[in-house]
Structure formats: C-alpha cells, structure tokens
Coordinates of N, CA and C in Angstrom, one line a residue:
A125 N 90.9 64.8 114.4 CA 90.9 63.6 113.7 C 90.8 63.8 112.1
S126 N 90.0 64.8 111.7 CA 89.8 65.0 110.3 C 91.1 65.5 109.6
I127 N 91.8 66.3 110.3 CA 93.1 66.8 109.8 C 94.1 65.7 109.6
K128 N 94.2 64.9 110.6 CA 95.1 63.7 110.6 C 94.8 62.8 109.4
T129 N 93.5 62.6 109.2 CA 93.0 61.7 108.1 C 93.4 62.3 106.8
L130 N 93.2 63.6 106.6 CA 93.6 64.3 105.3 C 95.1 64.3 105.1
I131 N 95.9 64.4 106.2 CA 97.3 64.3 106.1 C 97.8 62.9 105.6
K132 N 97.1 61.9 106.2 CA 97.4 60.6 105.8 C 97.0 60.4 104.3
E133 N 95.9 60.8 103.9 CA 95.4 60.7 102.6 C 96.3 61.4 101.6
I134 N 96.8 62.6 101.9 CA 97.7 63.3 101.0 C 99.0 62.6 100.9
N135 N 99.5 62.0 102.0 CA 100.7 61.3 101.9 C 100.6 60.0 101.0
V136 N 99.4 59.3 101.1 CA 99.2 58.2 100.3 C 99.1 58.6 98.8
Y137 N 98.4 59.8 98.6 CA 98.3 60.3 97.2 C 99.7 60.7 96.7
K138 N 100.5 61.3 97.5 CA 101.8 61.7 97.1 C 102.7 60.5 96.8
N139 N 102.6 59.4 97.6 CA 103.4 58.2 97.3 C 103.0 57.5 96.0
K140 N 101.7 57.6 95.6 CA 101.2 57.1 94.4 C 101.7 57.9 93.2
K141 N 101.7 59.2 93.3 CA 102.0 60.1 92.2 C 103.5 60.5 92.1
G142 N 104.2 60.3 93.1 CA 105.6 60.8 93.2 C 105.6 62.2 93.8
S143 N 106.7 62.6 94.3 CA 106.8 63.8 95.1 C 107.1 65.0 94.2
T144 N 106.0 65.8 94.0 CA 106.2 67.1 93.2 C 105.4 68.1 93.9
I145 N 105.7 69.4 93.6 CA 104.9 70.5 94.2 C 103.5 70.5 93.7
D146 N 103.2 70.0 92.5 CA 101.8 70.0 92.0 C 100.9 69.0 92.8
I147 N 101.5 68.1 93.5 CA 100.7 67.1 94.3 C 99.6 67.8 95.2
Y148 N 100.1 68.9 95.9 CA 99.2 69.6 96.8 C 98.0 70.3 96.1
E149 N 98.3 70.9 95.0 CA 97.3 71.5 94.2 C 96.3 70.5 93.6
E150 N 96.8 69.4 93.1 CA 96.0 68.3 92.6 C 95.1 67.7 93.7
F151 N 95.7 67.5 94.9 CA 94.9 67.0 96.0 C 93.8 68.0 96.4
S152 N 94.1 69.3 96.4 CA 93.1 70.3 96.7 C 91.9 70.2 95.8
H153 N 92.2 70.0 94.5 CA 91.1 69.9 93.5 C 90.3 68.6 93.7
K154 N 91.0 67.6 94.1 CA 90.4 66.3 94.4 C 89.4 66.4 95.6
L155 N 89.8 67.2 96.6 CA 89.0 67.4 97.7 C 87.6 68.1 97.4
L156 N 87.6 68.8 96.3 CA 86.3 69.5 96.0 C 85.3 68.6 95.2
K157 N 85.8 67.4 94.9 CA 84.9 66.5 94.1 C 84.1 65.6 95.1
L158 N 82.8 65.4 94.8 CA 81.9 64.6 95.6 C 82.3 63.1 95.5
S159 N 82.9 62.7 94.4 CA 83.3 61.3 94.3 C 84.4 61.0 95.3
F160 N 85.3 61.9 95.6 CA 86.4 61.7 96.5 C 85.8 61.7 98.0
H161 N 84.8 62.5 98.2 CA 84.1 62.5 99.6 C 83.4 61.1 99.8
K162 N 82.8 60.6 98.7 CA 82.2 59.3 98.9 C 83.2 58.2 99.2
Q163 N 84.4 58.3 98.5 CA 85.5 57.3 98.8 C 85.9 57.4 100.3
L164 N 86.1 58.7 100.7 CA 86.5 58.9 102.1 C 85.4 58.4 103.1
Y165 N 84.2 58.7 102.8 CA 83.1 58.2 103.6 C 83.1 56.7 103.8
E166 N 83.3 56.0 102.7 CA 83.3 54.5 102.7 C 84.5 54.0 103.5
K167 N 85.7 54.8 103.4 CA 86.9 54.4 104.1 C 86.9 54.7 105.6
Y168 N 86.3 55.9 105.9 CA 86.3 56.4 107.3 C 84.9 56.8 107.7
P169 N 83.9 55.9 107.8 CA 82.6 56.3 108.2 C 82.4 56.9 109.6
I170 N 83.3 56.5 110.5 CA 83.2 57.1 111.8 C 83.6 58.6 111.8
L171 N 84.6 58.9 110.9 CA 85.1 60.3 110.8 C 83.9 61.2 110.3
Y172 N 83.1 60.7 109.4 CA 82.0 61.5 108.9 C 80.9 61.6 110.0
E173 N 80.8 60.6 110.8 CA 79.8 60.8 111.9 C 80.3 61.9 112.9
L174 N 81.6 61.9 113.1 CA 82.2 63.0 114.0 C 82.0 64.3 113.4
I175 N 82.2 64.4 112.1 CA 82.1 65.7 111.4 C 80.6 66.2 111.4
D176 N 79.7 65.2 111.2 CA 78.2 65.5 111.3 C 77.9 66.0 112.7
K177 N 78.4 65.4 113.7 CA 78.1 65.8 115.1 C 78.7 67.2 115.4
K178 N 79.8 67.5 114.8 CA 80.4 68.8 115.0 C 79.6 69.9 114.3
I179 N 79.1 69.6 113.2 CA 78.2 70.6 112.4 C 76.9 70.8 113.2
E180 N 76.4 69.7 113.7 CA 75.1 69.7 114.5 C 75.4 70.6 115.7
N181 N 76.5 70.4 116.4 CA 76.8 71.2 117.6 C 77.0 72.7 117.3
Y182 N 77.5 73.0 116.1 CA 77.6 74.4 115.7 C 76.2 75.0 115.6
F183 N 75.3 74.3 114.9 CA 74.0 74.8 114.8 C 73.3 75.0 116.1
L184 N 73.4 74.0 117.0 CA 72.8 74.1 118.3 C 73.4 75.2 119.1
L185 N 74.7 75.4 119.0 CA 75.4 76.6 119.7 C 74.8 77.9 119.2
I186 N 74.7 78.0 117.9 CA 74.2 79.3 117.4 C 72.8 79.5 117.7
E187 N 72.0 78.4 117.7 CA 70.6 78.6 118.1 C 70.5 79.0 119.6
C188 N 71.3 78.4 120.4 CA 71.3 78.7 121.9 C 71.7 80.1 122.1
F189 N 72.7 80.6 121.4 CA 73.2 81.9 121.4 C 72.1 82.9 121.0
L190 N 71.5 82.7 119.9 CA 70.4 83.6 119.5 C 69.2 83.6 120.4
N191 N 68.9 82.5 121.0 CA 67.8 82.4 122.0 C 68.2 83.2 123.2
S192 N 69.4 83.0 123.7 CA 69.8 83.7 124.9 C 69.9 85.2 124.6
L193 N 70.3 85.6 123.4 CA 70.4 87.0 123.1 C 69.0 87.6 123.1
E194 N 68.0 86.9 122.5 CA 66.6 87.4 122.5 C 66.1 87.5 123.9
N195 N 66.3 86.4 124.7 CA 65.7 86.4 126.1 C 66.4 87.4 127.0
D196 N 67.6 87.7 126.8 CA 68.4 88.6 127.7 C 68.6 90.0 127.1
L197 N 68.0 90.3 126.0 CA 68.3 91.6 125.4 C 68.1 92.8 126.3
E198 N 67.0 92.8 127.0 CA 66.7 93.9 127.9 C 67.8 94.1 129.0
E199 N 68.2 93.0 129.6 CA 69.3 93.0 130.6 C 70.6 93.4 130.0
L200 N 70.9 92.9 128.8 CA 72.1 93.2 128.1 C 72.1 94.7 127.8
Q201 N 71.0 95.3 127.3 CA 70.9 96.7 127.1 C 71.2 97.5 128.3
H202 N 70.6 97.1 129.4 CA 70.8 97.8 130.7 C 72.3 97.7 131.2
T203 N 72.8 96.5 131.2 CA 74.2 96.2 131.7 C 75.2 96.9 130.9
F204 N 75.1 96.8 129.6 CA 76.2 97.2 128.7 C 75.8 98.6 128.0
I205 N 74.7 99.1 128.3 CA 74.3 100.5 127.9 C 74.3 100.6 126.4
F206 N 73.4 100.0 125.7 CA 73.2 100.2 124.3 C 71.7 100.1 124.0
V207 N 71.2 100.8 123.0 CA 69.8 100.7 122.6 C 69.7 100.7 121.1
N208 N 68.8 99.8 120.6 CA 68.5 99.7 119.2 C 69.8 99.7 118.3
Q209 N 70.7 98.9 118.7 CA 71.9 98.8 117.8 C 72.0 97.4 117.3
K210 N 72.7 97.3 116.1 CA 72.8 96.0 115.5 C 74.1 95.3 115.9
I211 N 74.0 94.0 115.8 CA 75.2 93.2 116.1 C 76.1 93.4 114.9
M212 N 77.3 93.8 115.1 CA 78.2 94.1 114.0 C 79.1 92.9 113.6
N213 N 79.6 92.2 114.6 CA 80.5 91.1 114.3 C 80.2 89.9 115.3
V214 N 80.3 88.7 114.8 CA 80.1 87.5 115.6 C 81.3 86.6 115.3
Y215 N 82.0 86.2 116.3 CA 83.2 85.3 116.1 C 83.1 84.2 117.1
L216 N 83.2 83.0 116.6 CA 83.2 81.8 117.5 C 84.7 81.5 117.8
S217 N 85.0 81.4 119.0 CA 86.4 81.2 119.4 C 86.9 79.8 118.9
G218 N 88.2 79.8 118.6 CA 88.8 78.5 118.2 C 89.1 77.6 119.3
G219 N 88.6 78.0 120.5 CA 89.0 77.2 121.7 C 88.3 75.8 121.7
D220 N 88.5 75.2 122.9 CA 87.9 73.9 123.0 C 86.4 73.9 123.0
F221 N 85.8 72.9 122.4 CA 84.4 72.8 122.4 C 84.1 71.8 123.5
H222 N 83.2 72.1 124.4 CA 82.9 71.3 125.5 C 81.4 71.3 125.8
N223 N 80.9 70.5 126.7 CA 79.5 70.5 127.1 C 78.6 70.4 125.8
G224 N 78.8 69.4 125.0 CA 77.9 69.3 123.8 C 78.3 70.2 122.7
G225 N 79.5 70.5 122.6 CA 80.0 71.4 121.4 C 79.9 72.9 121.7
K226 N 79.8 73.3 122.9 CA 79.7 74.7 123.2 C 81.1 75.4 123.3
T227 N 81.2 76.6 122.9 CA 82.4 77.4 122.9 C 82.0 78.8 123.1
T228 N 83.0 79.6 123.4 CA 82.8 81.1 123.6 C 82.5 81.8 122.3
I229 N 81.6 82.7 122.4 CA 81.3 83.6 121.2 C 81.5 85.0 121.5
F230 N 82.3 85.7 120.7 CA 82.5 87.1 120.8 C 81.7 87.9 119.8
F231 N 81.0 88.9 120.3 CA 80.2 89.7 119.4 C 80.3 91.2 119.8
T232 N 79.9 92.1 118.8 CA 80.0 93.5 119.0 C 78.6 94.1 118.7
I233 N 78.1 94.9 119.7 CA 76.9 95.6 119.4 C 77.3 97.1 119.5
G234 N 77.1 97.8 118.4 CA 77.6 99.2 118.4 C 79.1 99.2 118.6
K235 N 79.5 99.8 119.7 CA 81.0 99.9 120.0 C 81.3 99.0 121.2
T236 N 80.3 98.2 121.7 CA 80.4 97.4 122.9 C 80.8 96.0 122.5
K237 N 81.9 95.5 123.0 CA 82.3 94.1 122.8 C 81.8 93.3 123.9
I238 N 81.1 92.2 123.6 CA 80.5 91.3 124.5 C 81.0 89.9 124.3
V239 N 81.2 89.1 125.4 CA 81.7 87.7 125.3 C 80.5 86.9 125.9
Y240 N 80.1 85.9 125.0 CA 79.0 85.0 125.4 C 79.7 83.7 125.8
K241 N 79.6 83.3 127.1 CA 80.2 82.0 127.5 C 79.0 81.1 127.9
P242 N 78.8 80.0 127.2 CA 77.7 79.1 127.5 C 78.0 78.2 128.7
K243 N 78.3 78.8 129.8 CA 78.6 78.0 131.0 C 78.2 78.8 132.2
N244 N 78.3 78.2 133.4 CA 78.0 78.9 134.6 C 79.1 79.9 135.0
L245 N 78.7 81.1 135.3 CA 79.7 82.2 135.5 C 79.8 82.6 137.0
E246 N 79.4 81.7 137.9 CA 79.4 82.0 139.3 C 80.8 82.4 139.8
N247 N 81.9 81.7 139.3 CA 83.2 82.1 139.7 C 83.6 83.5 139.2
D248 N 83.1 83.8 138.0 CA 83.4 85.2 137.5 C 82.7 86.2 138.4
L249 N 81.5 86.0 138.8 CA 80.8 86.9 139.7 C 81.5 87.0 141.1
L250 N 82.1 85.9 141.5 CA 82.8 85.9 142.8 C 84.1 86.8 142.6
L251 N 84.8 86.6 141.5 CA 85.9 87.4 141.3 C 85.5 88.9 141.2
H252 N 84.4 89.2 140.5 CA 83.9 90.6 140.4 C 83.7 91.1 141.8
D253 N 83.1 90.4 142.8 CA 82.9 90.8 144.1 C 84.2 91.1 144.9
I254 N 85.2 90.2 144.7 CA 86.5 90.3 145.3 C 87.2 91.6 144.8
V255 N 87.1 91.9 143.5 CA 87.7 93.1 143.0 C 87.1 94.3 143.6
D256 N 85.7 94.3 143.7 CA 85.0 95.4 144.3 C 85.5 95.6 145.8
L257 N 85.6 94.5 146.5 CA 86.0 94.6 147.9 C 87.4 95.2 148.0
L258 N 88.3 94.7 147.2 CA 89.7 95.2 147.2 C 89.8 96.7 146.8
N259 N 88.9 97.1 145.9 CA 88.9 98.5 145.5 C 88.4 99.5 146.6
K260 N 87.8 98.9 147.7 CA 87.3 99.7 148.8 C 88.3 100.1 149.8
F261 N 89.5 99.4 149.8 CA 90.5 99.7 150.7 C 91.2 101.0 150.3
P262 N 91.3 101.9 151.3 CA 91.9 103.2 151.0 C 93.4 103.1 150.6
E263 N 94.1 102.1 151.1 CA 95.5 101.9 150.7 C 95.7 101.5 149.3
Q264 N 94.6 101.1 148.7 CA 94.7 100.6 147.3 C 95.0 101.8 146.4
K265 N 96.3 101.8 145.8 CA 96.8 102.9 145.0 C 96.2 102.9 143.6
C266 N 95.9 101.8 143.1 CA 95.3 101.7 141.7 C 94.1 100.8 141.8
K267 N 93.1 101.3 141.2 CA 91.8 100.5 141.2 C 91.9 99.4 140.2
L268 N 91.4 98.2 140.6 CA 91.3 97.1 139.7 C 90.1 97.1 138.9
K269 N 90.1 96.7 137.7 CA 88.9 96.7 136.9 C 88.4 95.3 136.7
H270 N 87.1 95.2 136.5 CA 86.5 93.9 136.2 C 85.5 94.1 135.0
V271 N 85.1 93.0 134.5 CA 84.1 93.1 133.4 C 82.7 92.9 134.0
N272 N 81.7 93.5 133.3 CA 80.3 93.3 133.7 C 79.9 91.9 133.3
T273 N 79.2 91.2 134.2 CA 78.9 89.8 133.9 C 77.4 89.5 134.2
I274 N 76.8 88.8 133.3 CA 75.4 88.3 133.6 C 75.5 86.8 133.6
N275 N 75.1 86.2 134.7 CA 75.2 84.8 134.9 C 73.8 84.2 134.7
R276 N 73.7 83.2 133.8 CA 72.4 82.5 133.6 C 72.5 81.1 134.1
G277 N 73.6 80.7 134.8 CA 73.8 79.4 135.4 C 74.1 78.3 134.5
D278 N 74.1 78.5 133.2 CA 74.5 77.4 132.3 C 75.1 78.1 131.1

C-alpha cells in the first residue's frame, strides 16, 4: 500500500511540475523532509498506522528470534555442531509476513547456515522421516538429503 501511495504522489507531483527527469530527484529530496511526511500523514492516516504496525511487527519478530536463539542455543549447538561462535549474518526474507508479521530469518553461525522459521515444522519433520525411510531401501541408488530441523511448535 505504501509503494502505491508514493507512486500516486509522485505522479501528482509530476503533473504539477511538468514532466522532466529532475522530478524524481526533487521528489526524493522532498521525501526526506519531515514537513512532507506530516502532509502525507494528514492525507493518509491509515497508511501510517499500517507502517507503524509493520515496524512493530519487525521488532516483535527480532525479539522472538533472539529469545528463541537464547533458549535453544544448547540444542542448536548440538544439532548443527558449533561451539562459541558468533552470528555472522542475519537476513530477513522478503517473503510474506504472516501470523502477526512473522517471516523467515536466515543467519550464519561460523560456517553453518541456519534458517529460522517462526511456525510449526511438523510437516518438515515428517518429510525428514520419509527421506530417512526411503534411504533405507537397498534399491535406492542415490541417497536423498534432508535438513536438520528443530521444531518448537510455533
């Protein structure tokens, strides 16, 4: 919604000023001014409520991630085999935000890449078991791989 609003506003701005290449640069500078944000807020109050909610959800997601990381550190170390290593990279996926603004987080500890999914992973564990079962068949010419999964139910 916020992108569509800005596209609309830049088109309104362009129509007032005339169509030139400088319009986009002028509009970019205008976006940096608090007075312009106040105008947008008065014109689109619901948009700002949505933006505030999205920011709040980001903070809640990061807090949940850090709490989970702290609570599950011992099991993570055991499952993914690392000790006393720092988190090197954290990346929030650009995917859909669902269940109160939650999304997948990718992070690296040492050389181990880990995916944090704030949802129930029962289906992932079921797939893990199916892959293990298929790999037990002697006729299986190539072994299927699966990822290590820790399910916390939410």
